């Protein structure tokens, strides 16, 4: 999700000074995920890629720092919510990612930010635990609502503004009751407090901000109020350069059964097929084929223009040797030329649909399809590439690579 969101606003070779990644559920710990995201996006290697996570409030620190640092910064927030089965958080949680680029000629500026710090113990996740636990929701309401209202009122007072001056209010908190009660206090203005389906952890504030930007006008105020470990209120203003060209793109919905959902979450473990375990990714092999492994870079023959995936030293069309350039294919569209369904391959989502994809710009690649059922797969189907989880290895490494999925609405 982080790659999908960020790739909408940056391109291969872009130079940014910072890439910050905020998540409470990064795919790996000790090792960061931001450097992986930078490599997948094909950003210039001089980027300072850092993870800033652990708590949902981390996104507030990221936003504040990105607004103030005055360096080109790509902020990516991405999260999944792991409420325990049957819990409010499972019902009210959702997954998502939002990305923002900060730099010169800003479309949005930070006017002010105020905070209220309080160690409210409404939600927590112990080390090694999968699901978030929560205290009685009334506790969250009693503790968070006054803090969030106070933060919102403080920033309005500091800025000599009233609620009526604010074009959009974004309210973010894990509890829907907290959101509705704080929203009632700031009633009378356009608000995104309840028009998104669920709380998205550290990505919540960003996605709800993007959702109001599609309706925002230039030179208008946006008030963000976030409730986590206290409260933060952030006053933003759109500039003359602002255009409402941002949008929220829902992932394609799939009808899946509960067991599949819980197995994807790691909350149940399905009986695997009687096959050898998947191979543990080799660190040297990954390093040797970095551009291929991360940014899906093939080779293009400089003699005849043929494209090869993975990259080849010898052109399969004209036989030229070591006469090729790297060509990144992650944003290319293609068509399914043929496919097969494998019911015994190791997969988190069996059966595996494997397709041969011919790209519009040239080149053919055999890869897994995702976001599609075997019944819906058709020869001639238009596809695009997406960076997804391939396997979880026995040593804890999550192996990601590119899969093809049916093109989203609005794409080619
Ligand atoms: Zn050639």
mmCIF file of C-alpha atoms and ligand atoms in Angstrom:
data_model
loop_
_atom_site.group_PDB
_atom_site.id
_atom_site.type_symbol
_atom_site.label_atom_id
_atom_site.label_comp_id
_atom_site.label_asym_id
_atom_site.label_seq_id
_atom_site.Cartn_x
_atom_site.Cartn_y
_atom_site.Cartn_z
ATOM 1 C CA UNK A 1 0.000 0.000 0.000
ATOM 2 C CA UNK A 2 2.849 2.383 0.831
ATOM 3 C CA UNK A 3 4.417 1.850 -2.589
ATOM 4 C CA UNK A 4 1.049 2.172 -4.336
ATOM 5 C CA UNK A 5 0.306 5.521 -2.678
ATOM 6 C CA UNK A 6 3.796 6.991 -3.040
ATOM 7 C CA UNK A 7 4.202 5.969 -6.687
ATOM 8 C CA UNK A 8 1.293 8.288 -7.557
ATOM 9 C CA UNK A 9 3.352 11.348 -6.635
ATOM 10 C CA UNK A 10 6.969 10.398 -7.414
ATOM 11 C CA UNK A 11 8.702 8.819 -10.379
ATOM 12 C CA UNK A 12 11.766 6.661 -10.875
ATOM 13 C CA UNK A 13 14.918 8.774 -10.548
ATOM 14 C CA UNK A 14 13.246 11.535 -8.542
ATOM 15 C CA UNK A 15 15.545 13.205 -6.042
ATOM 16 C CA UNK A 16 14.097 13.922 -2.601
ATOM 17 C CA UNK A 17 16.113 14.629 0.516
ATOM 18 C CA UNK A 18 13.995 12.597 2.936
ATOM 19 C CA UNK A 19 11.672 9.632 2.790
ATOM 20 C CA UNK A 20 9.874 9.040 6.079
ATOM 21 C CA UNK A 21 7.682 6.023 6.625
ATOM 22 C CA UNK A 22 5.126 5.926 9.429
ATOM 23 C CA UNK A 23 3.369 2.689 10.400
ATOM 24 C CA UNK A 24 2.462 0.722 13.512
ATOM 25 C CA UNK A 25 2.749 -2.522 11.517
ATOM 26 C CA UNK A 26 5.918 -2.350 9.425
ATOM 27 C CA UNK A 27 6.714 -5.636 7.667
ATOM 28 C CA UNK A 28 10.055 -5.921 9.459
ATOM 29 C CA UNK A 29 11.665 -4.529 12.605
ATOM 30 C CA UNK A 30 15.277 -3.524 13.349
ATOM 31 C CA UNK A 31 15.685 -3.199 9.607
ATOM 32 C CA UNK A 32 13.726 -0.260 8.261
ATOM 33 C CA UNK A 33 11.084 -0.307 5.546
ATOM 34 C CA UNK A 34 11.720 3.227 4.257
ATOM 35 C CA UNK A 35 14.911 2.177 2.447
ATOM 36 C CA UNK A 36 12.979 -0.628 0.746
ATOM 37 C CA UNK A 37 10.261 1.797 -0.326
ATOM 38 C CA UNK A 38 12.917 4.162 -1.696
ATOM 39 C CA UNK A 39 14.510 1.329 -3.696
ATOM 40 C CA UNK A 40 11.159 0.101 -5.009
ATOM 41 C CA UNK A 41 10.195 3.615 -6.102
ATOM 42 C CA UNK A 42 13.615 3.965 -7.745
ATOM 43 C CA UNK A 43 14.438 7.190 -5.911
ATOM 44 C CA UNK A 44 17.892 8.709 -5.982
ATOM 45 C CA UNK A 45 20.163 6.830 -3.552
ATOM 46 C CA UNK A 46 21.110 9.973 -1.614
ATOM 47 C CA UNK A 47 17.672 10.091 0.044
ATOM 48 C CA UNK A 48 17.635 9.921 3.852
ATOM 49 C CA UNK A 49 15.148 7.088 4.332
ATOM 50 C CA UNK A 50 13.935 6.622 7.908
ATOM 51 C CA UNK A 51 11.162 4.749 9.656
ATOM 52 C CA UNK A 52 9.139 6.697 12.201
ATOM 53 C CA UNK A 53 6.617 4.361 13.702
ATOM 54 C CA UNK A 54 5.500 2.262 16.652
ATOM 55 C CA UNK A 55 2.562 4.474 17.653
ATOM 56 C CA UNK A 56 -0.295 5.933 15.628
ATOM 57 C CA UNK A 57 0.714 9.379 16.882
ATOM 58 C CA UNK A 58 4.019 9.112 15.008
ATOM 59 C CA UNK A 59 2.307 10.536 11.930
ATOM 60 C CA UNK A 60 1.747 13.853 13.733
ATOM 61 C CA UNK A 61 5.474 14.152 14.409
ATOM 62 C CA UNK A 62 6.204 13.294 10.778
ATOM 63 C CA UNK A 63 3.785 15.910 9.471
ATOM 64 C CA UNK A 64 5.129 18.585 11.824
ATOM 65 C CA UNK A 65 8.749 17.828 10.941
ATOM 66 C CA UNK A 66 8.038 17.655 7.205
ATOM 67 C CA UNK A 67 6.291 21.037 7.248
ATOM 68 C CA UNK A 68 9.071 22.669 9.267
ATOM 69 C CA UNK A 69 12.276 21.111 7.926
ATOM 70 C CA UNK A 70 12.175 22.961 4.573
ATOM 71 C CA UNK A 71 13.709 20.049 2.673
ATOM 72 C CA UNK A 72 12.088 18.004 -0.073
ATOM 73 C CA UNK A 73 10.448 15.190 1.852
ATOM 74 C CA UNK A 74 8.276 12.262 0.848
ATOM 75 C CA UNK A 75 6.084 11.213 3.765
ATOM 76 C CA UNK A 76 4.423 7.829 3.442
ATOM 77 C CA UNK A 77 1.937 6.635 6.039
ATOM 78 C CA UNK A 78 0.621 3.111 5.757
ATOM 79 C CA UNK A 79 -1.104 0.900 8.260
ATOM 80 C CA UNK A 80 -3.220 -2.128 8.917
ATOM 81 C CA UNK A 81 -5.460 -2.559 11.946
ATOM 82 C CA UNK A 82 -5.299 -5.842 13.801
ATOM 83 C CA UNK A 83 -8.228 -5.768 16.197
ATOM 84 C CA UNK A 84 -8.851 -9.106 17.854
ATOM 85 C CA UNK A 85 -11.593 -11.202 16.241
ATOM 86 C CA UNK A 86 -14.972 -9.889 17.361
ATOM 87 C CA UNK A 87 -13.550 -6.686 18.858
ATOM 88 C CA UNK A 88 -14.676 -3.138 18.133
ATOM 89 C CA UNK A 89 -11.311 -2.489 16.544
ATOM 90 C CA UNK A 90 -11.815 -5.348 14.103
ATOM 91 C CA UNK A 91 -15.208 -3.944 13.124
ATOM 92 C CA UNK A 92 -14.082 -0.309 13.038
ATOM 93 C CA UNK A 93 -10.560 -0.793 11.705
ATOM 94 C CA UNK A 94 -9.405 -0.546 8.133
ATOM 95 C CA UNK A 95 -6.189 -0.583 6.130
ATOM 96 C CA UNK A 96 -4.782 2.167 3.954
ATOM 97 C CA UNK A 97 -1.904 4.363 2.917
ATOM 98 C CA UNK A 98 -1.435 8.043 2.139
ATOM 99 C CA UNK A 99 1.597 9.811 0.712
ATOM 100 C CA UNK A 100 2.576 13.492 0.708
ATOM 101 C CA UNK A 101 5.433 15.353 -0.922
ATOM 102 C CA UNK A 102 6.830 18.472 0.769
ATOM 103 C CA UNK A 103 9.078 20.981 -0.969
ATOM 104 C CA UNK A 104 9.223 24.365 -2.636
ATOM 105 C CA UNK A 105 6.077 26.026 -3.995
ATOM 106 C CA UNK A 106 3.784 24.303 -1.473
ATOM 107 C CA UNK A 107 0.099 23.819 -2.156
ATOM 108 C CA UNK A 108 -0.621 23.571 1.580
ATOM 109 C CA UNK A 109 1.144 25.345 4.423
ATOM 110 C CA UNK A 110 1.185 24.760 8.173
ATOM 111 C CA UNK A 111 -0.162 27.737 10.101
ATOM 112 C CA UNK A 112 0.185 26.314 13.600
ATOM 113 C CA UNK A 113 0.132 23.164 15.704
ATOM 114 C CA UNK A 114 -0.786 22.655 19.352
ATOM 115 C CA UNK A 115 -0.561 19.483 21.408
ATOM 116 C CA UNK A 116 -1.939 17.972 24.588
ATOM 117 C CA UNK A 117 0.162 15.102 25.892
ATOM 118 C CA UNK A 118 -1.451 12.437 28.066
ATOM 119 C CA UNK A 119 -0.634 8.732 28.439
ATOM 120 C CA UNK A 120 -4.215 7.624 27.786
ATOM 121 C CA UNK A 121 -4.254 3.835 27.932
ATOM 122 C CA UNK A 122 -7.088 3.237 25.489
ATOM 123 C CA UNK A 123 -5.236 0.929 23.062
ATOM 124 C CA UNK A 124 -2.013 -1.014 23.150
ATOM 125 C CA UNK A 125 -0.273 -4.030 21.652
ATOM 126 C CA UNK A 126 2.244 -6.038 23.643
ATOM 127 C CA UNK A 127 5.553 -7.093 22.144
ATOM 128 C CA UNK A 128 5.047 -10.101 19.891
ATOM 129 C CA UNK A 129 1.263 -9.819 19.928
ATOM 130 C CA UNK A 130 -0.662 -9.564 16.686
ATOM 131 C CA UNK A 131 -3.887 -7.912 17.793
ATOM 132 C CA UNK A 132 -4.462 -4.547 19.445
ATOM 133 C CA UNK A 133 -6.195 -4.610 22.822
ATOM 134 C CA UNK A 134 -8.393 -1.848 24.157
ATOM 135 C CA UNK A 135 -9.877 -0.594 27.378
ATOM 136 C CA UNK A 136 -13.585 0.162 27.774
ATOM 137 C CA UNK A 137 -14.615 2.607 25.055
ATOM 138 C CA UNK A 138 -16.207 4.916 27.645
ATOM 139 C CA UNK A 139 -12.722 5.449 29.017
ATOM 140 C CA UNK A 140 -11.484 6.628 25.633
ATOM 141 C CA UNK A 141 -14.472 8.958 25.334
ATOM 142 C CA UNK A 142 -13.960 10.406 28.810
ATOM 143 C CA UNK A 143 -10.244 10.911 28.322
ATOM 144 C CA UNK A 144 -9.807 11.803 24.641
ATOM 145 C CA UNK A 145 -12.800 13.992 23.867
ATOM 146 C CA UNK A 146 -11.936 16.870 26.288
ATOM 147 C CA UNK A 147 -8.297 16.827 25.151
ATOM 148 C CA UNK A 148 -9.203 16.942 21.466
ATOM 149 C CA UNK A 149 -11.770 19.714 21.931
ATOM 150 C CA UNK A 150 -9.307 21.710 24.018
ATOM 151 C CA UNK A 151 -6.579 21.330 21.391
ATOM 152 C CA UNK A 152 -8.978 22.389 18.624
ATOM 153 C CA UNK A 153 -10.185 25.428 20.583
ATOM 154 C CA UNK A 154 -6.641 26.413 21.577
ATOM 155 C CA UNK A 155 -5.427 26.562 18.004
ATOM 156 C CA UNK A 156 -8.460 28.555 16.863
ATOM 157 C CA UNK A 157 -7.889 31.019 19.696
ATOM 158 C CA UNK A 158 -4.167 31.323 18.914
ATOM 159 C CA UNK A 159 -4.959 31.985 15.257
ATOM 160 C CA UNK A 160 -7.842 34.380 16.012
ATOM 161 C CA UNK A 161 -10.225 32.218 13.986
ATOM 162 C CA UNK A 162 -13.660 30.802 14.699
ATOM 163 C CA UNK A 163 -15.130 27.468 13.671
ATOM 164 C CA UNK A 164 -16.982 29.258 10.864
ATOM 165 C CA UNK A 165 -13.648 30.296 9.301
ATOM 166 C CA UNK A 166 -12.601 26.671 8.808
ATOM 167 C CA UNK A 167 -13.531 25.116 5.472
ATOM 168 C CA UNK A 168 -12.800 21.511 6.447
ATOM 169 C CA UNK A 169 -12.321 19.747 9.748
ATOM 170 C CA UNK A 170 -10.608 16.359 9.852
ATOM 171 C CA UNK A 171 -11.046 14.383 13.054
ATOM 172 C CA UNK A 172 -9.048 11.230 13.642
ATOM 173 C CA UNK A 173 -9.318 8.850 16.596
ATOM 174 C CA UNK A 174 -9.650 5.072 16.977
ATOM 175 C CA UNK A 175 -13.070 5.249 18.658
ATOM 176 C CA UNK A 176 -16.058 6.265 16.460
ATOM 177 C CA UNK A 177 -17.746 7.712 19.557
ATOM 178 C CA UNK A 178 -14.806 10.006 20.172
ATOM 179 C CA UNK A 179 -14.868 11.144 16.551
ATOM 180 C CA UNK A 180 -18.608 11.875 16.587
ATOM 181 C CA UNK A 181 -18.493 13.780 19.889
ATOM 182 C CA UNK A 182 -15.553 15.941 18.840
ATOM 183 C CA UNK A 183 -17.178 16.401 15.422
ATOM 184 C CA UNK A 184 -20.365 17.696 17.060
ATOM 185 C CA UNK A 185 -18.341 20.417 18.774
ATOM 186 C CA UNK A 186 -16.970 21.597 15.438
ATOM 187 C CA UNK A 187 -20.268 21.218 13.643
ATOM 188 C CA UNK A 188 -21.410 23.518 10.886
ATOM 189 C CA UNK A 189 -18.434 22.985 8.600
ATOM 190 C CA UNK A 190 -17.570 20.325 6.108
ATOM 191 C CA UNK A 191 -16.033 17.451 8.011
ATOM 192 C CA UNK A 192 -14.596 14.085 7.174
ATOM 193 C CA UNK A 193 -15.098 12.748 10.663
ATOM 194 C CA UNK A 194 -17.336 9.889 9.634
ATOM 195 C CA UNK A 195 -17.257 9.577 5.864
ATOM 196 C CA UNK A 196 -14.473 7.027 5.744
ATOM 197 C CA UNK A 197 -15.001 3.420 6.516
ATOM 198 C CA UNK A 198 -12.977 2.827 9.611
ATOM 199 C CA UNK A 199 -9.898 3.902 11.491
ATOM 200 C CA UNK A 200 -6.619 3.381 9.647
ATOM 201 C CA UNK A 201 -3.999 3.757 12.376
ATOM 202 C CA UNK A 202 -1.070 5.997 11.481
ATOM 203 C CA UNK A 203 -2.523 6.384 7.964
ATOM 204 C CA UNK A 204 -5.861 7.657 9.267
ATOM 205 C CA UNK A 205 -5.054 11.360 9.506
ATOM 206 C CA UNK A 206 -3.425 11.398 6.065
ATOM 207 C CA UNK A 207 -6.187 9.567 4.228
ATOM 208 C CA UNK A 208 -8.895 11.704 5.781
ATOM 209 C CA UNK A 209 -6.916 14.827 4.870
ATOM 210 C CA UNK A 210 -6.653 13.644 1.257
ATOM 211 C CA UNK A 211 -10.379 12.884 1.211
ATOM 212 C CA UNK A 212 -11.245 16.520 2.025
ATOM 213 C CA UNK A 213 -8.640 17.935 -0.368
ATOM 214 C CA UNK A 214 -10.658 16.683 -3.331
ATOM 215 C CA UNK A 215 -13.358 19.215 -2.351
ATOM 216 C CA UNK A 216 -11.112 21.983 -0.998
ATOM 217 C CA UNK A 217 -10.525 25.394 -2.580
ATOM 218 C CA UNK A 218 -7.424 27.570 -2.606
ATOM 219 C CA UNK A 219 -6.821 29.935 0.321
ATOM 220 C CA UNK A 220 -9.005 27.967 2.717
ATOM 221 C CA UNK A 221 -8.315 26.682 6.219
ATOM 222 C CA UNK A 222 -8.243 22.993 7.156
ATOM 223 C CA UNK A 223 -8.229 21.932 10.793
ATOM 224 C CA UNK A 224 -6.859 18.505 11.724
ATOM 225 C CA UNK A 225 -7.610 17.139 15.194
ATOM 226 C CA UNK A 226 -6.001 13.846 16.101
ATOM 227 C CA UNK A 227 -6.588 11.873 19.294
ATOM 228 C CA UNK A 228 -3.776 9.521 20.299
ATOM 229 C CA UNK A 229 -1.680 9.671 23.488
ATOM 230 C CA UNK A 230 -3.348 13.007 24.072
ATOM 231 C CA UNK A 231 -4.421 15.262 21.238
ATOM 232 C CA UNK A 232 -2.925 17.343 18.452
ATOM 233 C CA UNK A 233 -4.554 20.113 16.466
ATOM 234 C CA UNK A 234 -2.966 21.255 13.232
ATOM 235 C CA UNK A 235 -4.134 24.280 11.267
ATOM 236 C CA UNK A 236 -3.362 24.125 7.544
ATOM 237 C CA UNK A 237 -4.108 26.527 4.732
ATOM 238 C CA UNK A 238 -4.264 25.842 1.020
ATOM 239 C CA UNK A 239 -2.269 28.286 -1.115
ATOM 240 C CA UNK A 240 -2.917 29.905 -4.496
ATOM 241 C CA UNK A 241 -1.132 26.942 -6.085
ATOM 242 C CA UNK A 242 -3.592 24.433 -4.678
ATOM 243 C CA UNK A 243 -5.681 22.398 -7.113
ATOM 244 C CA UNK A 244 -8.095 19.687 -5.961
ATOM 245 C CA UNK A 245 -6.316 16.977 -7.943
ATOM 246 C CA UNK A 246 -5.670 14.658 -5.001
ATOM 247 C CA UNK A 247 -7.868 11.657 -4.545
ATOM 248 C CA UNK A 248 -8.429 8.579 -2.447
ATOM 249 C CA UNK A 249 -8.335 5.362 -4.382
ATOM 250 C CA UNK A 250 -10.021 2.408 -2.695
ATOM 251 C CA UNK A 251 -8.420 -0.943 -3.300
ATOM 252 C CA UNK A 252 -10.553 -3.326 -5.293
ATOM 253 C CA UNK A 253 -12.932 -5.122 -2.945
ATOM 254 C CA UNK A 254 -12.797 -8.896 -2.919
ATOM 255 C CA UNK A 255 -15.308 -11.328 -1.529
ATOM 256 C CA UNK A 256 -13.256 -13.544 0.755
ATOM 257 C CA UNK A 257 -14.283 -15.894 3.535
ATOM 258 C CA UNK A 258 -13.418 -15.261 7.170
ATOM 259 C CA UNK A 259 -10.752 -17.978 7.304
ATOM 260 C CA UNK A 260 -8.914 -16.430 4.348
ATOM 261 C CA UNK A 261 -9.108 -13.010 5.980
ATOM 262 C CA UNK A 262 -7.814 -14.308 9.322
ATOM 263 C CA UNK A 263 -5.007 -16.266 7.640
ATOM 264 C CA UNK A 264 -3.891 -13.137 5.786
ATOM 265 C CA UNK A 265 -3.850 -11.403 9.162
ATOM 266 C CA UNK A 266 -1.760 -14.204 10.667
ATOM 267 C CA UNK A 267 -4.489 -14.907 13.221
ATOM 268 C CA UNK A 268 -5.053 -18.491 12.017
ATOM 269 C CA UNK A 269 -2.623 -20.829 10.291
ATOM 270 C CA UNK A 270 -4.001 -22.907 7.445
ATOM 271 C CA UNK A 271 -2.771 -26.376 6.656
ATOM 272 C CA UNK A 272 -0.140 -25.803 3.960
ATOM 273 C CA UNK A 273 0.114 -27.974 0.843
ATOM 274 C CA UNK A 274 2.447 -30.987 1.161
ATOM 275 C CA UNK A 275 5.279 -29.178 -0.567
ATOM 276 C CA UNK A 276 8.763 -28.094 0.413
ATOM 277 C CA UNK A 277 8.901 -24.811 2.312
ATOM 278 C CA UNK A 278 9.430 -21.697 0.228
ATOM 279 C CA UNK A 279 13.038 -20.665 -0.186
ATOM 280 C CA UNK A 280 14.508 -18.098 2.165
ATOM 281 C CA UNK A 281 15.445 -14.992 0.142
ATOM 282 C CA UNK A 282 19.213 -14.793 -0.335
ATOM 283 C CA UNK A 283 20.650 -11.447 0.775
ATOM 284 C CA UNK A 284 23.556 -11.555 -1.765
ATOM 285 C CA UNK A 285 21.198 -12.536 -4.596
ATOM 286 C CA UNK A 286 18.860 -9.689 -3.691
ATOM 287 C CA UNK A 287 21.801 -7.243 -3.660
ATOM 288 C CA UNK A 288 23.097 -8.476 -7.046
ATOM 289 C CA UNK A 289 19.733 -7.999 -8.744
ATOM 290 C CA UNK A 290 18.634 -4.945 -6.811
ATOM 291 C CA UNK A 291 17.096 -2.949 -9.667
ATOM 292 C CA UNK A 292 15.108 -5.980 -10.811
ATOM 293 C CA UNK A 293 14.101 -7.152 -7.370
ATOM 294 C CA UNK A 294 12.926 -3.775 -6.117
ATOM 295 C CA UNK A 295 12.027 -1.428 -8.944
ATOM 296 C CA UNK A 296 11.128 -4.043 -11.603
ATOM 297 C CA UNK A 297 13.810 -2.880 -14.006
ATOM 298 C CA UNK A 298 14.313 -5.037 -17.104
ATOM 299 C CA UNK A 299 16.715 -4.512 -19.989
ATOM 300 C CA UNK A 300 16.170 -2.949 -23.399
ATOM 301 C CA UNK A 301 18.441 -3.925 -26.291
ATOM 302 C CA UNK A 302 20.108 -0.862 -27.801
ATOM 303 C CA UNK A 303 20.459 -2.709 -31.140
ATOM 304 C CA UNK A 304 16.845 -3.750 -31.771
ATOM 305 C CA UNK A 305 14.783 -2.279 -28.915
ATOM 306 C CA UNK A 306 13.561 -5.608 -27.512
ATOM 307 C CA UNK A 307 12.757 -5.642 -23.805
ATOM 308 C CA UNK A 308 13.613 -8.482 -21.445
ATOM 309 C CA UNK A 309 12.236 -9.330 -18.011
ATOM 310 C CA UNK A 310 14.311 -10.147 -15.993
ATOM 311 C CA UNK A 311 17.186 -8.212 -17.604
ATOM 312 C CA UNK A 312 19.400 -10.263 -19.946
ATOM 313 C CA UNK A 313 22.974 -9.832 -21.155
ATOM 314 C CA UNK A 314 22.195 -11.434 -24.516
ATOM 315 C CA UNK A 315 19.236 -10.140 -26.531
ATOM 316 C CA UNK A 316 16.789 -12.944 -27.301
ATOM 317 C CA UNK A 317 15.710 -11.177 -30.519
ATOM 318 C CA UNK A 318 18.955 -10.177 -32.243
ATOM 319 C CA UNK A 319 21.651 -11.904 -30.169
ATOM 320 C CA UNK A 320 23.513 -8.685 -29.296
ATOM 321 C CA UNK A 321 25.658 -9.142 -26.153
ATOM 322 C CA UNK A 322 26.011 -6.541 -23.386
ATOM 323 C CA UNK A 323 24.241 -3.942 -25.487
ATOM 324 C CA UNK A 324 21.302 -2.966 -23.378
ATOM 325 C CA UNK A 325 20.048 -0.284 -21.036
ATOM 326 C CA UNK A 326 17.971 -0.607 -17.895
ATOM 327 C CA UNK A 327 14.264 0.070 -18.313
ATOM 328 C CA UNK A 328 11.902 0.326 -15.340
ATOM 329 C CA UNK A 329 8.591 -1.377 -16.104
ATOM 330 C CA UNK A 330 6.598 -0.903 -12.877
ATOM 331 C CA UNK A 331 4.221 1.660 -14.360
ATOM 332 C CA UNK A 332 3.708 -0.107 -17.695
ATOM 333 C CA UNK A 333 0.397 -1.687 -18.637
ATOM 334 C CA UNK A 334 0.008 -5.064 -20.238
ATOM 335 C CA UNK A 335 -2.375 -7.804 -21.250
ATOM 336 C CA UNK A 336 -2.775 -11.405 -20.044
ATOM 337 C CA UNK A 337 -1.674 -13.624 -22.934
ATOM 338 C CA UNK A 338 -2.315 -16.929 -21.128
ATOM 339 C CA UNK A 339 -2.674 -18.172 -17.559
ATOM 340 C CA UNK A 340 -2.883 -21.234 -15.352
ATOM 341 C CA UNK A 341 -4.264 -21.942 -11.881
ATOM 342 C CA UNK A 342 -2.014 -23.764 -9.383
ATOM 343 C CA UNK A 343 -3.840 -25.299 -6.417
ATOM 344 C CA UNK A 344 -0.799 -26.774 -4.650
ATOM 345 C CA UNK A 345 1.722 -23.935 -4.830
ATOM 346 C CA UNK A 346 2.656 -22.442 -1.461
ATOM 347 C CA UNK A 347 0.705 -19.238 -1.119
ATOM 348 C CA UNK A 348 -1.003 -17.064 1.477
ATOM 349 C CA UNK A 349 -3.925 -16.901 -0.927
ATOM 350 C CA UNK A 350 -4.378 -20.218 -2.728
ATOM 351 C CA UNK A 351 -4.966 -21.056 -5.501
ATOM 352 C CA UNK A 352 -2.242 -19.124 -7.275
ATOM 353 C CA UNK A 353 -3.124 -17.639 -10.647
ATOM 354 C CA UNK A 354 -0.009 -17.388 -12.814
ATOM 355 C CA UNK A 355 -0.162 -15.426 -16.047
ATOM 356 C CA UNK A 356 2.051 -14.578 -18.973
ATOM 357 C CA UNK A 357 1.824 -10.809 -19.435
ATOM 358 C CA UNK A 358 2.746 -8.988 -22.634
ATOM 359 C CA UNK A 359 3.523 -5.334 -21.934
ATOM 360 C CA UNK A 360 2.260 -2.603 -24.275
ATOM 361 C CA UNK A 361 5.775 -1.151 -24.521
ATOM 362 C CA UNK A 362 7.318 -4.539 -25.273
ATOM 363 C CA UNK A 363 8.569 -7.374 -23.113
ATOM 364 C CA UNK A 364 6.898 -10.469 -21.709
ATOM 365 C CA UNK A 365 6.882 -11.684 -18.124
ATOM 366 C CA UNK A 366 5.381 -14.597 -16.228
ATOM 367 C CA UNK A 367 4.090 -13.543 -12.824
ATOM 368 C CA UNK A 368 1.397 -14.066 -10.235
ATOM 369 C CA UNK A 369 -1.925 -12.303 -10.611
ATOM 370 C CA UNK A 370 -3.511 -10.713 -7.540
ATOM 371 C CA UNK A 371 -6.848 -9.082 -6.652
ATOM 372 C CA UNK A 372 -8.569 -11.541 -8.948
ATOM 373 C CA UNK A 373 -10.248 -14.936 -8.651
ATOM 374 C CA UNK A 374 -9.512 -17.781 -11.089
ATOM 375 C CA UNK A 375 -13.103 -17.532 -12.362
ATOM 376 C CA UNK A 376 -12.692 -13.853 -13.246
ATOM 377 C CA UNK A 377 -9.344 -14.258 -14.998
ATOM 378 C CA UNK A 378 -9.576 -13.954 -18.768
ATOM 379 C CA UNK A 379 -7.098 -14.025 -21.626
ATOM 380 C CA UNK A 380 -6.859 -10.479 -22.961
ATOM 381 C CA UNK A 381 -7.445 -8.939 -19.512
ATOM 382 C CA UNK A 382 -5.709 -5.557 -19.048
ATOM 383 C CA UNK A 383 -3.278 -5.568 -16.118
ATOM 384 C CA UNK A 384 -0.901 -3.273 -14.251
ATOM 385 C CA UNK A 385 1.907 -4.075 -11.826
ATOM 386 C CA UNK A 386 1.635 -3.881 -8.052
ATOM 387 C CA UNK A 387 4.229 -4.549 -5.332
ATOM 388 C CA UNK A 388 2.888 -7.317 -3.101
ATOM 389 C CA UNK A 389 3.792 -9.956 -0.550
ATOM 390 C CA UNK A 390 4.969 -13.186 -2.180
ATOM 391 C CA UNK A 391 5.782 -15.296 0.862
ATOM 392 C CA UNK A 392 6.686 -15.269 4.529
ATOM 393 C CA UNK A 393 9.931 -17.168 4.959
ATOM 394 C CA UNK A 394 10.808 -19.436 7.857
ATOM 395 C CA UNK A 395 13.462 -16.935 8.997
ATOM 396 C CA UNK A 396 10.858 -14.179 9.351
ATOM 397 C CA UNK A 397 11.688 -12.342 6.132
ATOM 398 C CA UNK A 398 8.689 -11.178 4.158
ATOM 399 C CA UNK A 399 9.453 -11.556 0.506
ATOM 400 C CA UNK A 400 7.823 -8.903 -1.672
ATOM 401 C CA UNK A 401 7.839 -8.674 -5.445
ATOM 402 C CA UNK A 402 5.755 -7.443 -8.318
ATOM 403 C CA UNK A 403 2.475 -9.083 -9.266
ATOM 404 C CA UNK A 404 -0.011 -8.112 -11.950
ATOM 405 C CA UNK A 405 -3.559 -7.075 -11.153
ATOM 406 C CA UNK A 406 -6.543 -6.053 -13.276
ATOM 407 C CA UNK A 407 -6.267 -2.358 -14.097
ATOM 408 C CA UNK A 408 -8.086 -0.064 -11.705
ATOM 409 C CA UNK A 409 -10.886 2.154 -12.955
ATOM 410 C CA UNK A 410 -9.429 5.240 -14.589
ATOM 411 C CA UNK A 411 -6.225 3.506 -15.605
ATOM 412 C CA UNK A 412 -5.626 2.190 -19.077
HETATM 413 ZN ZN1 LIG B 1 18.302 -6.941 -29.684
#
